[in-house]
PDB file of C-alpha atoms in Angstrom:
ATOM      1  CA  MET A   9     127.392 197.863  20.924  1.00  0.00           C
ATOM      2  CA  SER A  10     129.418 199.652  17.725  1.00  0.00           C
ATOM      3  CA  VAL A  11     127.751 200.985  14.584  1.00  0.00           C
ATOM      4  CA  PHE A  12     129.852 198.437  12.731  1.00  0.00           C
ATOM      5  CA  LYS A  13     128.081 195.291  14.939  1.00  0.00           C
ATOM      6  CA  MET A  14     124.336 197.276  14.695  1.00  0.00           C
ATOM      7  CA  VAL A  15     125.108 197.186  10.449  1.00  0.00           C
ATOM      8  CA  LEU A  16     126.241 193.766  10.659  1.00  0.00           C
ATOM      9  CA  CYS A  17     122.744 192.849  12.386  1.00  0.00           C
ATOM     10  CA  ASP A  18     121.106 195.152  10.087  1.00  0.00           C
ATOM     11  CA  ILE A  19     122.101 193.354   7.409  1.00  0.00           C
ATOM     12  CA  LYS A  20     121.119 190.297   8.658  1.00  0.00           C
ATOM     13  CA  GLU A  21     117.695 191.119   9.874  1.00  0.00           C
ATOM     14  CA  GLY A  22     116.313 193.840   7.731  1.00  0.00           C
ATOM     15  CA  THR A  23     118.393 192.935   4.139  1.00  0.00           C
ATOM     16  CA  LEU A  24     119.537 189.124   3.543  1.00  0.00           C
ATOM     17  CA  LYS A  25     116.070 187.738   5.116  1.00  0.00           C
ATOM     18  CA  ASN A  26     113.581 190.225   3.708  1.00  0.00           C
ATOM     19  CA  LYS A  27     111.893 188.411   1.783  1.00  0.00           C
ATOM     20  CA  ARG A  28     110.635 191.276  -0.379  1.00  0.00           C
ATOM     21  CA  PHE A  29     113.969 191.900  -1.918  1.00  0.00           C
ATOM     22  CA  ILE A  30     113.178 188.804  -4.495  1.00  0.00           C
ATOM     23  CA  ALA A  31     110.974 191.513  -6.204  1.00  0.00           C
ATOM     24  CA  ALA A  32     114.759 193.261  -7.356  1.00  0.00           C
ATOM     25  CA  PRO A  33     114.948 190.293 -10.379  1.00  0.00           C
ATOM     26  CA  LEU A  34     111.204 189.448 -10.903  1.00  0.00           C
ATOM     27  CA  VAL A  35     110.483 193.624 -11.573  1.00  0.00           C
ATOM     28  CA  ALA A  36     113.803 193.729 -13.784  1.00  0.00           C
ATOM     29  CA  LEU A  37     112.896 190.482 -15.636  1.00  0.00           C
ATOM     30  CA  PHE A  38     109.458 191.940 -16.473  1.00  0.00           C
ATOM     31  CA  VAL A  39     111.403 195.462 -17.519  1.00  0.00           C
ATOM     32  CA  LEU A  40     113.993 193.703 -19.382  1.00  0.00           C
ATOM     33  CA  LEU A  41     111.455 191.777 -21.048  1.00  0.00           C
ATOM     34  CA  VAL A  42     109.661 194.620 -22.121  1.00  0.00           C
ATOM     35  CA  ALA A  43     112.430 195.800 -23.037  1.00  0.00           C
ATOM     36  CA  GLN A  44     114.105 193.994 -25.415  1.00  0.00           C
ATOM     37  CA  MET A  45     110.784 193.715 -27.625  1.00  0.00           C
ATOM     38  CA  ARG A  46     111.471 197.314 -27.969  1.00  0.00           C
ATOM     39  CA  ILE A  47     114.690 196.437 -28.918  1.00  0.00           C
ATOM     40  CA  ASP A  48     113.603 193.624 -31.407  1.00  0.00           C
ATOM     41  CA  SER A  49     110.983 195.705 -33.009  1.00  0.00           C
ATOM     42  CA  PHE A  50     114.045 198.684 -33.824  1.00  0.00           C
ATOM     43  CA  LEU A  51     116.691 195.776 -35.113  1.00  0.00           C
ATOM     44  CA  SER A  52     113.399 194.143 -37.273  1.00  0.00           C
ATOM     45  CA  ALA A  53     111.856 197.730 -38.442  1.00  0.00           C
ATOM     46  CA  PHE A  54     115.320 199.409 -39.563  1.00  0.00           C
ATOM     47  CA  SER A  55     116.464 196.158 -40.419  1.00  0.00           C
ATOM     48  CA  ILE A  56     119.660 196.473 -38.595  1.00  0.00           C
ATOM     49  CA  ASP A  57     122.410 193.734 -38.580  1.00  0.00           C
ATOM     50  CA  VAL A  58     124.012 194.843 -34.691  1.00  0.00           C
ATOM     51  CA  THR A  59     124.266 193.113 -32.158  1.00  0.00           C
ATOM     52  CA  PRO A  60     122.737 194.881 -29.062  1.00  0.00           C
ATOM     53  CA  THR A  61     125.478 195.541 -25.859  1.00  0.00           C
ATOM     54  CA  LEU A  62     124.147 195.576 -22.221  1.00  0.00           C
ATOM     55  CA  PHE A  63     124.609 199.065 -22.368  1.00  0.00           C
ATOM     56  CA  ASN A  64     121.615 199.050 -24.712  1.00  0.00           C
ATOM     57  CA  LEU A  65     119.774 197.066 -22.872  1.00  0.00           C
ATOM     58  CA  LEU A  66     119.803 199.187 -20.011  1.00  0.00           C
ATOM     59  CA  ILE A  67     119.047 202.595 -21.263  1.00  0.00           C
ATOM     60  CA  ASP A  68     115.948 201.169 -22.314  1.00  0.00           C
ATOM     61  CA  ALA A  69     114.923 199.374 -19.132  1.00  0.00           C
ATOM     62  CA  PHE A  70     115.584 202.903 -17.477  1.00  0.00           C
ATOM     63  CA  ARG A  71     114.264 204.992 -20.353  1.00  0.00           C
ATOM     64  CA  GLY A  72     111.485 207.071 -18.978  1.00  0.00           C
ATOM     65  CA  CYS A  73     109.209 209.687 -20.180  1.00  0.00           C
ATOM     66  CA  ASP A  74     109.022 212.895 -21.808  1.00  0.00           C
ATOM     67  CA  PRO A  75     107.812 215.393 -18.710  1.00  0.00           C
ATOM     68  CA  LEU A  76     103.646 214.476 -18.938  1.00  0.00           C
ATOM     69  CA  SER A  77     103.142 218.206 -17.897  1.00  0.00           C
ATOM     70  CA  LYS A  78     104.306 218.933 -21.650  1.00  0.00           C
ATOM     71  CA  ILE A  79     102.563 216.815 -23.608  1.00  0.00           C
ATOM     72  CA  MET A  80      99.061 217.034 -21.770  1.00  0.00           C
ATOM     73  CA  GLU A  81      97.391 216.603 -25.377  1.00  0.00           C
ATOM     74  CA  MET A  82      99.224 213.428 -26.536  1.00  0.00           C
ATOM     75  CA  HIS A  83      97.653 211.468 -23.367  1.00  0.00           C
ATOM     76  CA  ALA A  84     100.598 209.948 -22.714  1.00  0.00           C
ATOM     77  CA  SER A  85     100.395 207.001 -20.380  1.00  0.00           C
ATOM     78  CA  LEU A  86     102.707 207.272 -17.205  1.00  0.00           C
ATOM     79  CA  PRO A  87     105.890 205.279 -17.362  1.00  0.00           C
ATOM     80  CA  TYR A  88     104.911 202.294 -15.231  1.00  0.00           C
ATOM     81  CA  ILE A  89     107.519 200.097 -16.061  1.00  0.00           C
ATOM     82  CA  TRP A  90     110.130 202.388 -15.189  1.00  0.00           C
ATOM     83  CA  THR A  91     108.472 204.112 -12.089  1.00  0.00           C
ATOM     84  CA  SER A  92     108.094 200.053 -10.267  1.00  0.00           C
ATOM     85  CA  ILE A  93     111.810 199.542 -10.206  1.00  0.00           C
ATOM     86  CA  PHE A  94     112.030 202.641  -7.759  1.00  0.00           C
ATOM     87  CA  ILE A  95     108.735 201.743  -5.697  1.00  0.00           C
ATOM     88  CA  PHE A  96     109.240 198.309  -5.178  1.00  0.00           C
ATOM     89  CA  SER A  97     113.460 199.246  -4.195  1.00  0.00           C
ATOM     90  CA  THR A  98     111.317 201.567  -1.810  1.00  0.00           C
ATOM     91  CA  PHE A  99     108.927 199.152  -1.038  1.00  0.00           C
ATOM     92  CA  THR A 100     112.012 196.973   0.397  1.00  0.00           C
ATOM     93  CA  ILE A 101     113.361 198.587   3.274  1.00  0.00           C
ATOM     94  CA  TYR A 102     110.109 201.543   4.553  1.00  0.00           C
ATOM     95  CA  ASP A 103     109.274 200.252   7.597  1.00  0.00           C
ATOM     96  CA  TYR A 104     112.347 198.152   8.687  1.00  0.00           C
ATOM     97  CA  ALA A 105     114.284 200.909  10.846  1.00  0.00           C
ATOM     98  CA  TYR A 106     110.235 201.444  12.322  1.00  0.00           C
ATOM     99  CA  ASP A 107     110.007 198.683  13.194  1.00  0.00           C
ATOM    100  CA  ASP A 108     113.350 197.801  14.866  1.00  0.00           C
ATOM    101  CA  ILE A 109     112.946 201.005  17.112  1.00  0.00           C
ATOM    102  CA  SER A 110     109.421 199.764  18.114  1.00  0.00           C
ATOM    103  CA  ASN A 111     111.830 196.078  19.254  1.00  0.00           C
ATOM    104  CA  PHE A 112     115.381 195.695  19.199  1.00  0.00           C
ATOM    105  CA  GLY A 113     116.628 199.428  18.638  1.00  0.00           C
ATOM    106  CA  MET A 114     115.187 200.528  21.205  1.00  0.00           C
ATOM    107  CA  GLN A 115     116.641 197.924  24.248  1.00  0.00           C
ATOM    108  CA  ILE A 116     119.556 199.057  22.694  1.00  0.00           C
ATOM    109  CA  ILE A 117     119.348 202.521  22.732  1.00  0.00           C
ATOM    110  CA  LEU A 118     117.430 202.431  26.788  1.00  0.00           C
ATOM    111  CA  ARG A 119     121.017 200.159  27.995  1.00  0.00           C
ATOM    112  CA  THR A 120     123.724 201.897  26.075  1.00  0.00           C
ATOM    113  CA  GLY A 121     121.803 205.585  25.897  1.00  0.00           C
ATOM    114  CA  ARG A 122     123.655 205.583  22.332  1.00  0.00           C
ATOM    115  CA  ARG A 123     120.642 207.167  20.235  1.00  0.00           C
ATOM    116  CA  SER A 124     123.418 208.570  17.584  1.00  0.00           C
ATOM    117  CA  SER A 125     125.034 205.035  16.382  1.00  0.00           C
ATOM    118  CA  TRP A 126     121.728 203.842  16.158  1.00  0.00           C
ATOM    119  CA  TRP A 127     120.959 206.388  13.450  1.00  0.00           C
ATOM    120  CA  HIS A 128     124.032 205.956  11.804  1.00  0.00           C
ATOM    121  CA  SER A 129     123.970 201.931  11.696  1.00  0.00           C
ATOM    122  CA  LYS A 130     120.148 202.339   9.673  1.00  0.00           C
ATOM    123  CA  CYS A 131     121.978 205.232   7.332  1.00  0.00           C
ATOM    124  CA  ILE A 132     124.422 202.753   6.482  1.00  0.00           C
ATOM    125  CA  TRP A 133     122.063 200.018   6.455  1.00  0.00           C
ATOM    126  CA  VAL A 134     119.475 201.820   3.653  1.00  0.00           C
ATOM    127  CA  ILE A 135     122.443 203.075   1.599  1.00  0.00           C
ATOM    128  CA  LEU A 136     123.573 199.099   1.736  1.00  0.00           C
ATOM    129  CA  SER A 137     120.532 197.976   0.666  1.00  0.00           C
ATOM    130  CA  GLY A 138     119.974 199.869  -2.298  1.00  0.00           C
ATOM    131  CA  VAL A 139     123.152 198.819  -3.653  1.00  0.00           C
ATOM    132  CA  TYR A 140     122.095 195.300  -2.537  1.00  0.00           C
ATOM    133  CA  TYR A 141     119.078 195.940  -4.692  1.00  0.00           C
ATOM    134  CA  TYR A 142     120.789 197.306  -7.615  1.00  0.00           C
ATOM    135  CA  ALA A 143     123.165 194.498  -7.988  1.00  0.00           C
ATOM    136  CA  LEU A 144     120.365 192.164  -7.956  1.00  0.00           C
ATOM    137  CA  PHE A 145     118.843 193.850 -10.866  1.00  0.00           C
ATOM    138  CA  LEU A 146     122.244 194.542 -12.180  1.00  0.00           C
ATOM    139  CA  LEU A 147     122.632 190.397 -12.226  1.00  0.00           C
ATOM    140  CA  THR A 148     120.053 189.388 -13.862  1.00  0.00           C
ATOM    141  CA  LEU A 149     120.346 192.138 -16.435  1.00  0.00           C
ATOM    142  CA  ILE A 150     123.629 190.456 -17.098  1.00  0.00           C
ATOM    143  CA  VAL A 151     122.399 186.766 -16.813  1.00  0.00           C
ATOM    144  CA  PHE A 152     119.194 188.335 -18.951  1.00  0.00           C
ATOM    145  CA  ALA A 153     121.695 189.655 -21.880  1.00  0.00           C
ATOM    146  CA  ALA A 154     123.973 186.127 -21.929  1.00  0.00           C
ATOM    147  CA  ALA A 155     120.734 184.173 -22.349  1.00  0.00           C
ATOM    148  CA  ASN A 156     119.623 186.155 -25.663  1.00  0.00           C
ATOM    149  CA  GLY A 157     122.579 186.363 -27.254  1.00  0.00           C
ATOM    150  CA  TYR A 158     123.841 190.641 -26.220  1.00  0.00           C
ATOM    151  CA  SER A 159     127.173 191.269 -26.927  1.00  0.00           C
ATOM    152  CA  MET A 160     128.424 191.202 -22.888  1.00  0.00           C
ATOM    153  CA  THR A 161     130.040 194.764 -23.058  1.00  0.00           C
ATOM    154  CA  PHE A 162     128.574 197.884 -21.667  1.00  0.00           C
ATOM    155  CA  LYS A 163     129.967 199.244 -24.684  1.00  0.00           C
ATOM    156  CA  ASP A 164     127.933 202.231 -26.352  1.00  0.00           C
ATOM    157  CA  ASN A 165     126.604 200.994 -29.608  1.00  0.00           C
ATOM    158  CA  THR A 166     125.492 204.298 -30.666  1.00  0.00           C
ATOM    159  CA  LEU A 167     123.821 203.251 -33.753  1.00  0.00           C
ATOM    160  CA  LEU A 168     121.019 201.212 -31.886  1.00  0.00           C
ATOM    161  CA  SER A 169     121.050 203.876 -28.864  1.00  0.00           C
ATOM    162  CA  ASP A 170     120.342 206.778 -30.752  1.00  0.00           C
ATOM    163  CA  LEU A 171     117.291 204.775 -32.296  1.00  0.00           C
ATOM    164  CA  LEU A 172     116.363 203.909 -28.889  1.00  0.00           C
ATOM    165  CA  ALA A 173     116.562 207.807 -27.527  1.00  0.00           C
ATOM    166  CA  ASN A 174     115.081 209.047 -30.276  1.00  0.00           C
ATOM    167  CA  SER A 175     111.277 209.037 -29.208  1.00  0.00           C
ATOM    168  CA  SER A 176     111.171 212.438 -27.265  1.00  0.00           C
ATOM    169  CA  CYS A 177     107.432 214.092 -28.382  1.00  0.00           C
ATOM    170  CA  TYR A 178     108.733 217.088 -26.638  1.00  0.00           C
ATOM    171  CA  TYR A 179     112.681 217.160 -26.045  1.00  0.00           C
ATOM    172  CA  THR A 180     114.739 217.941 -30.026  1.00  0.00           C
ATOM    173  CA  PHE A 181     117.062 214.613 -30.662  1.00  0.00           C
ATOM    174  CA  LYS A 182     120.534 215.498 -30.657  1.00  0.00           C
ATOM    175  CA  ASN A 183     123.630 213.760 -32.963  1.00  0.00           C
ATOM    176  CA  THR A 184     125.133 212.179 -29.703  1.00  0.00           C
ATOM    177  CA  GLU A 185     128.362 210.911 -29.589  1.00  0.00           C
ATOM    178  CA  GLU A 186     129.526 207.522 -27.781  1.00  0.00           C
ATOM    179  CA  VAL A 187     128.712 207.329 -24.462  1.00  0.00           C
ATOM    180  CA  LYS A 188     132.419 206.285 -22.772  1.00  0.00           C
ATOM    181  CA  GLY A 189     134.735 207.051 -19.780  1.00  0.00           C
ATOM    182  CA  ILE A 190     132.568 208.652 -16.526  1.00  0.00           C
ATOM    183  CA  GLU A 191     129.637 209.707 -18.694  1.00  0.00           C
ATOM    184  CA  LEU A 192     129.512 205.647 -18.855  1.00  0.00           C
ATOM    185  CA  LEU A 193     129.987 205.035 -15.195  1.00  0.00           C
ATOM    186  CA  ILE A 194     127.487 208.200 -14.347  1.00  0.00           C
ATOM    187  CA  PHE A 195     124.821 206.125 -16.725  1.00  0.00           C
ATOM    188  CA  ILE A 196     125.510 202.846 -15.212  1.00  0.00           C
ATOM    189  CA  LEU A 197     125.203 204.331 -11.356  1.00  0.00           C
ATOM    190  CA  SER A 198     122.448 206.898 -11.828  1.00  0.00           C
ATOM    191  CA  PRO A 199     119.858 204.070 -10.836  1.00  0.00           C
ATOM    192  CA  LEU A 200     121.412 203.061  -8.061  1.00  0.00           C
ATOM    193  CA  ILE A 201     122.135 206.480  -6.999  1.00  0.00           C
ATOM    194  CA  VAL A 202     118.497 207.564  -7.283  1.00  0.00           C
ATOM    195  CA  ILE A 203     117.529 204.298  -5.168  1.00  0.00           C
ATOM    196  CA  CYS A 204     119.457 205.222  -2.400  1.00  0.00           C
ATOM    197  CA  THR A 205     118.134 208.687  -2.379  1.00  0.00           C
ATOM    198  CA  LEU A 206     114.662 207.341  -2.116  1.00  0.00           C
ATOM    199  CA  ASN A 207     115.077 205.177   0.572  1.00  0.00           C
ATOM    200  CA  ILE A 208     117.087 207.483   2.835  1.00  0.00           C
ATOM    201  CA  PHE A 209     114.767 209.795   2.228  1.00  0.00           C
ATOM    202  CA  GLN A 210     111.125 208.049   3.200  1.00  0.00           C
ATOM    203  CA  MET A 211     113.206 206.408   6.591  1.00  0.00           C
ATOM    204  CA  THR A 212     113.885 209.753   7.319  1.00  0.00           C
ATOM    205  CA  LEU A 213     110.259 211.059   6.659  1.00  0.00           C
ATOM    206  CA  SER A 214     109.176 207.596   8.627  1.00  0.00           C
ATOM    207  CA  LEU A 215     110.812 209.412  11.806  1.00  0.00           C
ATOM    208  CA  PHE A 216     107.687 212.259  11.609  1.00  0.00           C
ATOM    209  CA  ILE A 217     105.043 210.615   9.951  1.00  0.00           C
ATOM    210  CA  LYS A 218     104.360 206.903  10.225  1.00  0.00           C
ATOM    211  CA  PRO A 219     106.652 204.529   7.455  1.00  0.00           C
ATOM    212  CA  LEU A 220     102.868 203.688   4.884  1.00  0.00           C
ATOM    213  CA  TYR A 221     102.568 207.600   4.673  1.00  0.00           C
ATOM    214  CA  SER A 222     106.068 208.246   4.110  1.00  0.00           C
ATOM    215  CA  PHE A 223     106.343 205.330   1.469  1.00  0.00           C
ATOM    216  CA  PHE A 224     103.391 207.105  -0.310  1.00  0.00           C
ATOM    217  CA  VAL A 225     105.062 210.632   0.130  1.00  0.00           C
ATOM    218  CA  THR A 226     108.108 209.100  -1.919  1.00  0.00           C
ATOM    219  CA  LEU A 227     105.286 207.540  -4.415  1.00  0.00           C
ATOM    220  CA  GLY A 228     104.087 211.237  -4.782  1.00  0.00           C
ATOM    221  CA  VAL A 229     107.994 212.431  -5.687  1.00  0.00           C
ATOM    222  CA  LEU A 230     108.553 209.595  -8.041  1.00  0.00           C
ATOM    223  CA  LEU A 231     104.871 210.463 -10.028  1.00  0.00           C
ATOM    224  CA  LEU A 232     105.753 213.996 -10.091  1.00  0.00           C
ATOM    225  CA  THR A 233     108.870 212.976 -11.453  1.00  0.00           C
ATOM    226  CA  ASP A 234     107.138 211.841 -14.454  1.00  0.00           C
ATOM    227  CA  PHE A 235     105.239 215.302 -14.825  1.00  0.00           C
ATOM    228  CA  VAL A 236     107.903 217.870 -14.730  1.00  0.00           C
ATOM    229  CA  ASP A 237     111.634 218.197 -15.603  1.00  0.00           C
ATOM    230  CA  TRP A 238     112.628 220.264 -12.787  1.00  0.00           C
ATOM    231  CA  THR A 239     115.945 219.871 -11.429  1.00  0.00           C
ATOM    232  CA  VAL A 240     115.551 219.701  -7.784  1.00  0.00           C
ATOM    233  CA  ILE A 241     113.201 216.416  -8.822  1.00  0.00           C
ATOM    234  CA  PHE A 242     116.071 213.890  -9.048  1.00  0.00           C
ATOM    235  CA  PRO A 243     114.494 210.796  -9.482  1.00  0.00           C
ATOM    236  CA  ARG A 244     115.142 212.021 -13.458  1.00  0.00           C
ATOM    237  CA  SER A 245     118.946 211.301 -13.198  1.00  0.00           C
ATOM    238  CA  ALA A 246     117.694 207.616 -13.868  1.00  0.00           C
ATOM    239  CA  MET A 247     115.717 208.493 -17.500  1.00  0.00           C
ATOM    240  CA  MET A 248     118.440 207.688 -19.374  1.00  0.00           C
ATOM    241  CA  THR A 249     117.196 208.381 -22.615  1.00  0.00           C
ATOM    242  CA  PHE A 250     115.504 211.560 -21.966  1.00  0.00           C
ATOM    243  CA  SER A 251     118.892 212.694 -20.157  1.00  0.00           C
ATOM    244  CA  GLU A 252     120.477 216.172 -21.415  1.00  0.00           C
ATOM    245  CA  HIS A 253     122.893 213.986 -23.410  1.00  0.00           C
ATOM    246  CA  TYR A 254     120.690 212.780 -26.069  1.00  0.00           C
ATOM    247  CA  GLN A 255     117.918 215.114 -25.867  1.00  0.00           C
ATOM    248  CA  GLN A 256     118.308 219.367 -26.460  1.00  0.00           C
ATOM    249  CA  GLY A 257     117.488 220.249 -23.214  1.00  0.00           C
ATOM    250  CA  GLY A 258     116.688 217.371 -21.290  1.00  0.00           C
ATOM    251  CA  TYR A 259     117.562 216.481 -17.505  1.00  0.00           C
ATOM    252  CA  ASP A 260     120.805 216.936 -16.661  1.00  0.00           C
ATOM    253  CA  ILE A 261     122.060 214.054 -14.868  1.00  0.00           C
ATOM    254  CA  ASN A 262     125.100 215.465 -13.202  1.00  0.00           C
ATOM    255  CA  SER A 263     122.664 218.111 -11.371  1.00  0.00           C
ATOM    256  CA  GLY A 264     120.808 215.420 -10.882  1.00  0.00           C
ATOM    257  CA  TRP A 265     123.444 214.026  -8.699  1.00  0.00           C
ATOM    258  CA  ILE A 266     124.499 217.039  -7.051  1.00  0.00           C
ATOM    259  CA  VAL A 267     120.535 217.293  -5.952  1.00  0.00           C
ATOM    260  CA  CYS A 268     120.867 213.433  -4.551  1.00  0.00           C
ATOM    261  CA  ILE A 269     124.088 214.253  -2.333  1.00  0.00           C
ATOM    262  CA  VAL A 270     122.477 217.348  -0.726  1.00  0.00           C
ATOM    263  CA  VAL A 271     119.249 215.286  -0.217  1.00  0.00           C
ATOM    264  CA  ILE A 272     121.063 212.701   1.020  1.00  0.00           C
ATOM    265  CA  ALA A 273     122.943 214.640   3.881  1.00  0.00           C
ATOM    266  CA  VAL A 274     120.416 217.017   4.400  1.00  0.00           C
ATOM    267  CA  SER A 275     118.168 213.460   4.981  1.00  0.00           C
ATOM    268  CA  VAL A 276     120.811 212.536   7.467  1.00  0.00           C
ATOM    269  CA  ILE A 277     121.742 215.140   9.248  1.00  0.00           C
ATOM    270  CA  THR A 278     117.676 215.962  10.036  1.00  0.00           C
ATOM    271  CA  GLY A 279     117.094 213.078  11.398  1.00  0.00           C
ATOM    272  CA  GLY A 280     120.014 212.716  13.486  1.00  0.00           C
ATOM    273  CA  ILE A 281     118.882 215.972  15.065  1.00  0.00           C
ATOM    274  CA  TRP A 282     115.032 214.993  15.180  1.00  0.00           C
ATOM    275  CA  PHE A 283     116.303 211.654  16.312  1.00  0.00           C
ATOM    276  CA  ARG A 284     117.802 212.808  19.567  1.00  0.00           C
ATOM    277  CA  ARG A 285     114.400 214.255  20.831  1.00  0.00           C
ATOM    278  CA  TYR A 286     112.730 211.554  19.249  1.00  0.00           C
ATOM    279  CA  ASP A 287     110.414 209.164  21.429  1.00  0.00           C
ATOM    280  CA  ILE A 288     111.500 205.488  21.105  1.00  0.00           C
ATOM    281  CA  LEU A 289     109.043 204.411  24.207  1.00  0.00           C
ATOM    282  CA  PRO A 290     105.821 202.998  22.261  1.00  0.00           C
ATOM    283  CA  GLN A 291     102.238 204.779  22.885  1.00  0.00           C
ATOM    284  CA  LYS A 292      99.408 203.615  25.071  1.00  0.00           C
ATOM    285  CA  ASN A 293      97.124 203.412  21.785  1.00  0.00           C
ATOM    286  CA  GLU A 294      99.965 201.775  19.584  1.00  0.00           C
ATOM    287  CA  VAL A 295      99.767 198.070  19.030  1.00  0.00           C
TER     288      VAL A 295
END
């Protein structure tokens, strides 16, 4: 079976038939309701007569937090809402590859001997699943915005964006210019890049440890993201209002993208090398 046919099978079984993906619009709806309450409160408090745009809604949905290790004395709470977006994105796919190699995938490999084809198909599938999850999130955002009178454009309303972003207790807020062009595209795609990186990292890790444990390790990476702003902690690329664009010393999204690309490449290569000697036959104590 070719890689292309395997990917089509994976999309059908691991994505389209996967009921966990219902989490995407449900999580998005909850996140967007909270974001709208914040936006409405700012508009009311400052008596601003502007129409929020899709971009304003997006950056508040993915607002993130200060590095909590820097503001421990303030007893700041974890950004549960931001974290939940990525927890559920990882949860949707965390055990599919492991289950597949224990069943249908094992039969294909034993008959064809093409381990590399199976691994490459799973790498492609896990990226496409991340795209699907984020597409559902964005579709929910667009429908939500249309139903609540937002301006249906991703143009940056800088007045409102600055108000939403000027909430850091650690960084110094900068007087920013409008987010547009390539920078706007980077903002929109950053959550997708983080989702895909976490997914492929978790899937590769599941070759070494059980999927549930690899899921918890990925969860640990997300929790660490809430506490530090090290460049290597790439999920901060999706904390939009705490990025370098808005905050002096904030996280550099461009550097985060580089880290994501490196993590994806290392995961694919490491997984491919390891899978060549991975024991696909079930152990006697496995059920």
